[in-house]
GROMACS .gro file of C-alpha atoms in nm:
model
  408
    1MET     CA    1   1.887  13.810  -5.162
    2ALA     CA    2   2.201  13.715  -5.340
    3ALA     CA    3   2.141  13.335  -5.345
    4ARG     CA    4   1.774  13.394  -5.464
    5LEU     CA    5   1.877  13.611  -5.734
    6GLY     CA    6   2.168  13.374  -5.827
    7LEU     CA    7   2.425  13.657  -5.764
    8SER     CA    8   2.729  13.454  -5.720
    9ALA     CA    9   2.977  13.707  -5.708
   10ALA     CA   10   2.775  13.905  -5.452
   11LEU     CA   11   2.728  13.577  -5.255
   12GLN     CA   12   3.116  13.522  -5.248
   13SER     CA   13   3.176  13.879  -5.122
   14LEU     CA   14   2.959  13.811  -4.834
   15ILE     CA   15   3.096  13.504  -4.743
   16ASP     CA   16   3.448  13.681  -4.739
   17ALA     CA   17   3.289  13.944  -4.525
   18GLY     CA   18   3.235  13.670  -4.279
   19CYS     CA   19   2.827  13.625  -4.313
   20ASP     CA   20   2.657  13.319  -4.133
   21LEU     CA   21   2.660  13.062  -4.430
   22ASN     CA   22   2.384  12.871  -4.233
   23SER     CA   23   2.148  13.169  -4.123
   24LYS     CA   24   1.777  13.065  -4.195
   25THR     CA   25   1.466  13.266  -4.321
   26ASP     CA   26   1.152  13.232  -4.114
   27SER     CA   27   1.056  12.931  -4.302
   28GLY     CA   28   1.386  12.791  -4.190
   29ASP     CA   29   1.561  12.802  -4.548
   30THR     CA   30   1.936  12.839  -4.566
   31ALA     CA   31   2.108  12.997  -4.881
   32LEU     CA   32   2.182  12.661  -5.001
   33MET     CA   33   1.807  12.564  -4.999
   34VAL     CA   34   1.746  12.890  -5.181
   35CYS     CA   35   1.983  12.813  -5.450
   36ALA     CA   36   1.824  12.495  -5.483
   37LYS     CA   37   1.481  12.608  -5.505
   38TYR     CA   38   1.588  12.882  -5.766
   39LYS     CA   39   1.829  12.678  -5.961
   40HIS     CA   40   2.146  12.854  -5.925
   41GLU     CA   41   2.413  12.636  -6.000
   42GLU     CA   42   2.709  12.858  -5.956
   43CYS     CA   43   2.568  12.972  -5.620
   44VAL     CA   44   2.559  12.617  -5.485
   45LYS     CA   45   2.902  12.586  -5.595
   46VAL     CA   46   3.015  12.882  -5.407
   47LEU     CA   47   2.846  12.784  -5.086
   48THR     CA   48   2.960  12.419  -5.120
   49MET     CA   49   3.325  12.563  -5.129
   50ALA     CA   50   3.262  12.782  -4.839
   51GLY     CA   51   3.126  12.506  -4.611
   52ALA     CA   52   2.753  12.552  -4.610
   53ASP     CA   53   2.579  12.276  -4.434
   54PHE     CA   54   2.411  12.017  -4.640
   55GLY     CA   55   2.249  11.848  -4.325
   56LEU     CA   56   2.007  12.123  -4.249
   57VAL     CA   57   1.644  12.116  -4.316
   58ASN     CA   58   1.364  12.375  -4.289
   59VAL     CA   59   1.036  12.379  -4.127
   60SER     CA   60   0.904  12.163  -4.394
   61GLY     CA   61   1.161  11.908  -4.322
   62GLN     CA   62   1.314  11.987  -4.677
   63SER     CA   63   1.720  11.987  -4.721
   64ALA     CA   64   1.882  12.146  -5.005
   65GLY     CA   65   1.924  11.815  -5.179
   66SER     CA   66   1.544  11.717  -5.160
   67ILE     CA   67   1.451  12.088  -5.267
   68ALA     CA   68   1.644  12.020  -5.574
   69ARG     CA   69   1.477  11.692  -5.635
   70SER     CA   70   1.146  11.804  -5.598
   71ASN     CA   71   1.226  12.117  -5.817
   72GLN     CA   72   1.341  11.869  -6.087
   73TRP     CA   73   1.690  12.004  -6.064
   74SER     CA   74   1.873  11.706  -5.909
   75LEU     CA   75   2.125  11.662  -6.212
   76SER     CA   76   2.274  12.024  -6.197
   77PHE     CA   77   2.270  12.042  -5.829
   78GLN     CA   78   2.459  11.722  -5.830
   79GLN     CA   79   2.699  11.837  -6.073
   80ALA     CA   80   2.773  12.143  -5.877
   81VAL     CA   81   2.826  11.955  -5.548
   82LEU     CA   82   3.070  11.685  -5.743
   83ASP     CA   83   3.253  11.979  -5.905
   84ALA     CA   84   3.320  12.116  -5.549
   85ILE     CA   85   3.433  11.761  -5.433
   86LYS     CA   86   3.671  11.664  -5.734
   87VAL     CA   87   3.898  11.981  -5.645
   88GLY     CA   88   3.900  11.852  -5.277
   89LYS     CA   89   3.640  12.025  -5.083
   90ILE     CA   90   3.405  11.783  -4.892
   91PRO     CA   91   3.073  11.885  -4.858
   92LYS     CA   92   2.973  11.957  -4.467
   93SER     CA   93   2.707  11.795  -4.306
   94SER     CA   94   2.584  11.797  -3.969
   95ASN     CA   95   2.348  11.500  -4.023
   96VAL     CA   96   2.459  11.237  -4.236
   97SER     CA   97   2.135  11.099  -4.242
   98VAL     CA   98   1.995  11.402  -4.431
   99PHE     CA   99   2.304  11.432  -4.656
  100SER     CA  100   2.596  11.185  -4.679
  101PRO     CA  101   2.890  11.304  -4.913
  102LEU     CA  102   2.965  10.931  -4.968
  103MET     CA  103   2.604  10.825  -5.039
  104PHE     CA  104   2.563  11.126  -5.269
  105VAL     CA  105   2.878  11.034  -5.486
  106ALA     CA  106   2.777  10.662  -5.493
  107GLN     CA  107   2.437  10.743  -5.611
  108ALA     CA  108   2.613  10.962  -5.884
  109GLY     CA  109   2.880  10.691  -5.972
  110ASP     CA  110   3.131  10.971  -6.022
  111VAL     CA  111   3.470  10.790  -5.986
  112GLN     CA  112   3.697  11.101  -5.956
  113ALA     CA  113   3.484  11.251  -5.665
  114LEU     CA  114   3.453  10.934  -5.500
  115LYS     CA  115   3.836  10.897  -5.498
  116ALA     CA  116   3.858  11.230  -5.366
  117LEU     CA  117   3.619  11.122  -5.105
  118ILE     CA  118   3.817  10.802  -4.991
  119GLY     CA  119   4.136  11.006  -5.005
  120SER     CA  120   4.009  11.262  -4.777
  121GLY     CA  121   4.001  10.986  -4.492
  122GLU     CA  122   3.680  11.184  -4.380
  123VAL     CA  123   3.441  10.924  -4.461
  124ASN     CA  124   3.326  10.610  -4.301
  125ILE     CA  125   3.309  10.388  -4.611
  126ASP     CA  126   3.085  10.138  -4.441
  127TYR     CA  127   2.831  10.390  -4.333
  128GLN     CA  128   2.473  10.251  -4.363
  129ASP     CA  129   2.160  10.485  -4.401
  130ASP     CA  130   1.830  10.451  -4.226
  131LYS     CA  131   1.740  10.160  -4.484
  132GLY     CA  132   2.056   9.985  -4.456
  133PHE     CA  133   2.212  10.086  -4.758
  134SER     CA  134   2.614  10.128  -4.772
  135ALA     CA  135   2.775  10.328  -5.046
  136VAL     CA  136   2.893   9.999  -5.216
  137MET     CA  137   2.514   9.890  -5.207
  138VAL     CA  138   2.412  10.217  -5.380
  139ALA     CA  139   2.670  10.186  -5.666
  140ALA     CA  140   2.564   9.829  -5.709
  141LEU     CA  141   2.191   9.887  -5.727
  142LYS     CA  142   2.254  10.191  -5.964
  143GLY     CA  143   2.469   9.999  -6.191
  144HIS     CA  144   2.768  10.191  -6.136
  145VAL     CA  145   3.052   9.941  -6.211
  146GLU     CA  146   3.358  10.139  -6.181
  147ALA     CA  147   3.247  10.328  -5.849
  148PHE     CA  148   3.159   9.958  -5.731
  149ARG     CA  149   3.497   9.846  -5.810
  150LEU     CA  150   3.656  10.160  -5.619
  151LEU     CA  151   3.470  10.114  -5.332
  152VAL     CA  152   3.548   9.730  -5.305
  153TYR     CA  153   3.891   9.765  -5.367
  154ALA     CA  154   3.905  10.038  -5.100
  155GLY     CA  155   3.791   9.801  -4.851
  156ALA     CA  156   3.421   9.817  -4.850
  157ASP     CA  157   3.237   9.543  -4.641
  158VAL     CA  158   3.042   9.364  -4.919
  159LYS     CA  159   2.892   9.135  -4.638
  160LEU     CA  160   2.690   9.418  -4.513
  161LEU     CA  161   2.310   9.362  -4.511
  162ASN     CA  162   2.055   9.616  -4.573
  163LYS     CA  163   1.733   9.600  -4.374
  164SER     CA  164   1.590   9.384  -4.640
  165GLY     CA  165   1.884   9.125  -4.601
  166GLU     CA  166   2.032   9.235  -4.936
  167THR     CA  167   2.424   9.248  -4.986
  168ALA     CA  168   2.580   9.452  -5.253
  169PHE     CA  169   2.640   9.157  -5.479
  170LYS     CA  170   2.262   9.070  -5.450
  171LEU     CA  171   2.154   9.423  -5.541
  172SER     CA  172   2.421   9.409  -5.854
  173GLU     CA  173   2.209   9.101  -5.974
  174LEU     CA  174   1.922   9.343  -6.054
  175ASN     CA  175   2.125   9.491  -6.321
  176GLN     CA  176   2.154   9.425  -6.681
  177ASN     CA  177   2.537   9.446  -6.651
  178ARG     CA  178   2.532   9.225  -6.369
  179HIS     CA  179   2.819   9.019  -6.516
  180LEU     CA  180   3.046   9.310  -6.486
  181PHE     CA  181   2.995   9.310  -6.117
  182GLU     CA  182   3.041   8.966  -6.105
  183LYS     CA  183   3.395   9.007  -6.284
  184VAL     CA  184   3.479   9.288  -6.031
  185MET     CA  185   3.398   9.032  -5.740
  186LEU     CA  186   3.605   8.758  -5.899
  187GLU     CA  187   3.921   8.971  -5.983
  188PHE     CA  188   3.910   9.101  -5.634
  189ALA     CA  189   3.875   8.737  -5.497
  190LEU     CA  190   4.177   8.629  -5.730
  191GLU     CA  191   4.409   8.922  -5.600
  192LYS     CA  192   4.297   8.946  -5.237
  193GLY     CA  193   4.147   8.605  -5.153
  194ASN     CA  194   3.846   8.716  -5.037
  195ARG     CA  195   3.602   8.403  -4.975
  196ASN     CA  196   3.245   8.387  -5.025
  197ALA     CA  197   3.202   8.754  -4.990
  198GLY     CA  198   2.839   8.866  -4.921
  199GLY     CA  199   2.685   8.602  -5.146
  200PHE     CA  200   2.926   8.611  -5.411
  201TYR     CA  201   3.103   8.284  -5.453
  202ALA     CA  202   3.431   8.318  -5.663
  203LEU     CA  203   3.520   7.953  -5.724
  204HIS     CA  204   3.136   7.903  -5.855
  205CYS     CA  205   3.178   8.216  -6.065
  206ALA     CA  206   3.512   8.100  -6.237
  207ALA     CA  207   3.374   7.747  -6.282
  208ARG     CA  208   3.080   7.871  -6.454
  209HIS     CA  209   3.235   8.104  -6.678
  210GLY     CA  210   3.510   7.836  -6.774
  211VAL     CA  211   3.785   8.010  -6.644
  212LEU     CA  212   4.052   7.763  -6.594
  213ASP     CA  213   4.346   7.956  -6.452
  214ALA     CA  214   4.135   8.115  -6.206
  215VAL     CA  215   3.996   7.787  -6.062
  216LYS     CA  216   4.365   7.651  -6.026
  217LEU     CA  217   4.454   7.963  -5.855
  218LEU     CA  218   4.147   7.946  -5.615
  219THR     CA  219   4.185   7.550  -5.544
  220ASN     CA  220   4.558   7.589  -5.475
  221ARG     CA  221   4.445   7.856  -5.208
  222GLY     CA  222   4.223   7.592  -5.056
  223TYR     CA  223   3.881   7.686  -5.188
  224ASP     CA  224   3.642   7.367  -5.116
  225VAL     CA  225   3.526   7.226  -5.470
  226ASN     CA  226   3.219   7.060  -5.282
  227VAL     CA  227   3.084   7.382  -5.119
  228PRO     CA  228   2.746   7.472  -5.254
  229ASP     CA  229   2.668   7.812  -5.325
  230GLY     CA  230   2.355   7.998  -5.208
  231ASN     CA  231   2.128   7.819  -5.446
  232GLY     CA  232   2.276   7.466  -5.363
  233TYR     CA  233   2.494   7.449  -5.667
  234THR     CA  234   2.827   7.289  -5.645
  235PRO     CA  235   3.107   7.442  -5.895
  236LEU     CA  236   3.121   7.102  -6.076
  237MET     CA  237   2.736   7.139  -6.120
  238LEU     CA  238   2.771   7.471  -6.250
  239ALA     CA  239   3.042   7.381  -6.507
  240ALA     CA  240   2.838   7.116  -6.625
  241ARG     CA  241   2.523   7.323  -6.686
  242GLU     CA  242   2.723   7.539  -6.899
  243GLY     CA  243   2.889   7.237  -7.089
  244HIS     CA  244   3.262   7.323  -6.967
  245GLY     CA  245   3.416   6.969  -7.010
  246SER     CA  246   3.753   7.111  -6.944
  247MET     CA  247   3.656   7.262  -6.621
  248CYS     CA  248   3.470   6.974  -6.519
  249GLU     CA  249   3.787   6.768  -6.553
  250LEU     CA  250   3.983   6.988  -6.362
  251LEU     CA  251   3.733   7.022  -6.084
  252ILE     CA  252   3.696   6.635  -6.085
  253SER     CA  253   4.081   6.613  -6.037
  254HIS     CA  254   4.063   6.821  -5.750
  255GLY     CA  255   3.810   6.607  -5.575
  256ALA     CA  256   3.489   6.719  -5.700
  257ASN     CA  257   3.192   6.493  -5.599
  258CYS     CA  258   3.007   6.395  -5.903
  259TYR     CA  259   2.718   6.243  -5.689
  260PHE     CA  260   2.615   6.570  -5.506
  261LYS     CA  261   2.244   6.668  -5.524
  262ASN     CA  262   2.068   7.002  -5.481
  263ALA     CA  263   1.730   7.044  -5.314
  264LYS     CA  264   1.600   6.973  -5.683
  265GLY     CA  265   1.762   6.648  -5.701
  266GLU     CA  266   1.981   6.786  -5.977
  267THR     CA  267   2.320   6.645  -6.006
  268ALA     CA  268   2.638   6.752  -6.227
  269LEU     CA  269   2.553   6.476  -6.480
  270SER     CA  270   2.163   6.565  -6.508
  271LEU     CA  271   2.255   6.920  -6.549
  272ALA     CA  272   2.495   6.837  -6.838
  273ARG     CA  273   2.233   6.622  -6.998
  274LYS     CA  274   2.000   6.922  -7.013
  275ILE     CA  275   2.236   7.084  -7.273
  276VAL     CA  276   2.099   7.075  -7.625
  277GLY     CA  277   2.250   7.105  -7.977
  278LEU     CA  278   2.624   7.160  -7.878
  279LYS     CA  279   2.893   6.899  -7.826
  280ASN     CA  280   2.873   6.804  -7.466
  281ASP     CA  281   3.238   6.755  -7.326
  282ALA     CA  282   3.083   6.799  -6.971
  283GLU     CA  283   2.855   6.508  -7.014
  284ARG     CA  284   3.150   6.275  -7.136
  285VAL     CA  285   3.366   6.375  -6.865
  286ILE     CA  286   3.143   6.319  -6.586
  287LEU     CA  287   3.035   5.972  -6.701
  288ASP     CA  288   3.404   5.889  -6.740
  289SER     CA  289   3.457   5.984  -6.377
  290LEU     CA  290   3.159   5.804  -6.245
  291ALA     CA  291   3.252   5.511  -6.447
  292ARG     CA  292   3.616   5.508  -6.355
  293SER     CA  293   3.510   5.531  -5.999
  294LEU     CA  294   3.283   5.265  -6.007
  295VAL     CA  295   3.501   4.995  -6.152
  296LEU     CA  296   3.798   5.101  -5.941
  297GLU     CA  297   3.595   5.097  -5.617
  298GLY     CA  298   3.422   4.779  -5.724
  299THR     CA  299   3.090   4.644  -5.603
  300SER     CA  300   2.891   4.310  -5.585
  301VAL     CA  301   2.759   4.156  -5.924
  302MET     CA  302   2.616   3.841  -6.034
  303LYS     CA  303   2.853   3.624  -6.247
  304HIS     CA  304   2.695   3.367  -6.475
  305THR     CA  305   2.859   3.046  -6.533
  306LYS     CA  306   2.915   2.793  -6.797
  307GLY     CA  307   2.837   3.024  -7.062
  308GLY     CA  308   2.468   3.094  -6.912
  309LYS     CA  309   2.389   2.724  -6.856
  310GLY     CA  310   2.485   2.734  -6.483
  311ASN     CA  311   2.341   2.911  -6.213
  312PRO     CA  312   2.478   3.294  -6.155
  313HIS     CA  313   2.638   3.339  -5.824
  314GLY     CA  314   2.741   3.677  -5.642
  315LYS     CA  315   3.085   3.818  -5.671
  316GLN     CA  316   3.270   4.131  -5.572
  317MET     CA  317   3.418   4.271  -5.886
  318LYS     CA  318   3.671   4.580  -5.937
  319MET     CA  319   3.954   4.672  -6.156
  320VAL     CA  320   4.326   4.708  -6.094
  321GLY     CA  321   4.373   5.056  -6.236
  322THR     CA  322   4.766   5.049  -6.283
  323THR     CA  323   4.720   4.730  -6.457
  324GLY     CA  324   4.361   4.720  -6.639
  325VAL     CA  325   4.310   4.396  -6.491
  326LEU     CA  326   3.927   4.283  -6.413
  327GLN     CA  327   3.927   4.084  -6.086
  328TRP     CA  328   3.626   3.865  -5.910
  329GLY     CA  329   3.843   3.632  -5.728
  330LYS     CA  330   4.225   3.506  -5.661
  331SER     CA  331   4.267   3.290  -5.923
  332ARG     CA  332   4.415   3.348  -6.257
  333LYS     CA  333   4.077   3.258  -6.450
  334ARG     CA  334   3.943   3.551  -6.221
  335ASN     CA  335   4.179   3.807  -6.321
  336VAL     CA  336   4.156   3.898  -6.663
  337ILE     CA  337   4.217   4.178  -6.919
  338CYS     CA  338   3.952   4.241  -7.142
  339ARG     CA  339   3.952   4.288  -7.508
  340GLU     CA  340   3.580   4.366  -7.535
  341ALA     CA  341   3.295   4.491  -7.279
  342GLU     CA  342   2.953   4.511  -7.433
  343LEU     CA  343   2.588   4.571  -7.307
  344GLY     CA  344   2.354   4.282  -7.320
  345PRO     CA  345   2.380   3.924  -7.381
  346SER     CA  346   2.568   3.741  -7.658
  347GLN     CA  347   2.332   3.547  -7.869
  348ALA     CA  348   2.503   3.220  -7.748
  349PHE     CA  349   2.430   3.312  -7.381
  350GLU     CA  350   2.052   3.402  -7.475
  351ARG     CA  351   2.021   3.044  -7.615
  352ASN     CA  352   2.182   2.888  -7.323
  353ARG     CA  353   1.956   3.074  -7.084
  354ASN     CA  354   1.650   2.972  -7.284
  355GLY     CA  355   1.384   2.895  -7.052
  356LYS     CA  356   1.594   3.016  -6.742
  357GLY     CA  357   1.509   3.363  -6.746
  358ASN     CA  358   1.679   3.710  -6.677
  359ALA     CA  359   1.885   3.654  -7.004
  360ASN     CA  360   1.808   4.009  -7.110
  361GLU     CA  361   1.757   4.175  -6.793
  362PRO     CA  362   1.865   4.533  -6.834
  363GLY     CA  363   2.163   4.496  -6.602
  364VAL     CA  364   2.338   4.237  -6.804
  365PHE     CA  365   2.666   4.306  -6.965
  366ARG     CA  366   2.968   4.078  -7.110
  367VAL     CA  367   3.307   4.106  -7.136
  368VAL     CA  368   3.551   3.883  -7.355
  369THR     CA  369   3.891   3.827  -7.247
  370THR     CA  370   4.239   3.858  -7.417
  371LYS     CA  371   4.217   3.493  -7.412
  372ASN     CA  372   3.887   3.486  -7.603
  373LYS     CA  373   3.697   3.375  -7.322
  374GLU     CA  374   3.307   3.550  -7.284
  375VAL     CA  375   3.187   3.622  -6.949
  376HIS     CA  376   2.859   3.744  -6.857
  377PHE     CA  377   2.772   3.950  -6.558
  378MET     CA  378   2.438   4.123  -6.408
  379CYS     CA  379   2.478   4.417  -6.201
  380GLU     CA  380   2.188   4.608  -5.975
  381GLY     CA  381   2.095   4.953  -6.107
  382GLY     CA  382   1.961   4.794  -6.435
  383LEU     CA  383   2.073   4.967  -6.772
  384GLU     CA  384   2.235   5.285  -6.631
  385MET     CA  385   2.495   5.081  -6.399
  386ALA     CA  386   2.543   4.842  -6.680
  387GLU     CA  387   2.654   5.118  -6.906
  388LEU     CA  388   2.885   5.279  -6.660
  389TRP     CA  389   3.043   4.912  -6.592
  390VAL     CA  390   3.111   4.883  -6.966
  391ARG     CA  391   3.215   5.211  -6.993
  392GLY     CA  392   3.459   5.183  -6.698
  393ILE     CA  393   3.607   4.875  -6.809
  394LYS     CA  394   3.688   4.995  -7.131
  395LEU     CA  395   3.808   5.323  -7.008
  396VAL     CA  396   4.061   5.175  -6.712
  397THR     CA  397   4.164   4.909  -6.975
  398ARG     CA  398   4.274   5.181  -7.237
  399GLU     CA  399   4.446   5.387  -6.974
  400ALA     CA  400   4.641   5.084  -6.835
  401ILE     CA  401   4.769   5.042  -7.190
  402PHE     CA  402   4.791   5.363  -7.359
  403GLY     CA  403   4.812   5.601  -7.035
  404LYS     CA  404   4.520   5.851  -6.957
  405GLN     CA  405   4.455   6.071  -7.243
  406PRO     CA  406   4.447   6.446  -7.224
  407GLU     CA  407   4.110   6.636  -7.244
  408ARG     CA  408   4.005   6.658  -7.594
   0.00000   0.00000   0.00000
């Protein structure tokens, strides 16, 4: 009667007199359920503080919480319970599948109440409901960033999967503020070293956002710069896609592979080239790396003789990085320093090749040595490979003379 009429003082007197908090009516309703039905917030607080059981159900299978929801009284019911938790009273539940204090608070996203619950030591932070949801998943799904942060730092297992195969981080991606959840995960990884937690890739995240200090810290901790994320992207590919030239340079200096392809056939270079309308430092950095690797490692080319009058023949050609020497043999004449490197044939070469063909093949490029000797080569791979040879020769020669320039 006191619960139905909302007489909180009378209800407290009955509790003090030792009445059974969880006695039921013929329909199985407890006093707590009656309070929820008739929307008596103060009475809910009194019963919560006294230890009423939130895990009980009536003959219709309804609990106090479900009655409040069906009665469109969820917020007031929620606030009454949260107020009790915040002063240190953990709601009693004989059946956590009906009512879990931790899941209830995670749903609400109340950080103060969550701190009180975790601090009590009475909750299993990784409890999963019948759908496999844990508290950190619920916080992520509902967009409660600070509750999510608190649970993560309290040790919640973000690798857990619900019955749909989703992790907390995966669920967070459904929110408009998903970048804030990503920030929490990155900060946690930087502080605690939690790797690839539940679909979150710290190094990839830092690379995509251009956070140089974070990438330096993570690589120094041994994070592999060539591990693809769940979508097949490496950190370098993500940095390239965002146009972060300095980040690309840092990752390459730590061994990032420019040739890696994902399932779509995309590379770091192809992703960088999709950027339109902005200064594209990423493309420049990646091209420099590819060109440098090509000329320093070397490959087979066809060298033309006698200014194009003779027959071309195969040579293994490469550059010596420390000296900037281009070499295709042992003699001095075959170890040169280049003053110029250009795509395509010279006019003199074209005249000399007249009638012999392949003067204008897309793989033709030429160098002019410091002794003013012009030499023509032809590489496999057409124009793109010839461009890399020219770029690499210029780059390595310049670096040998002036030293490697800092990132612009």
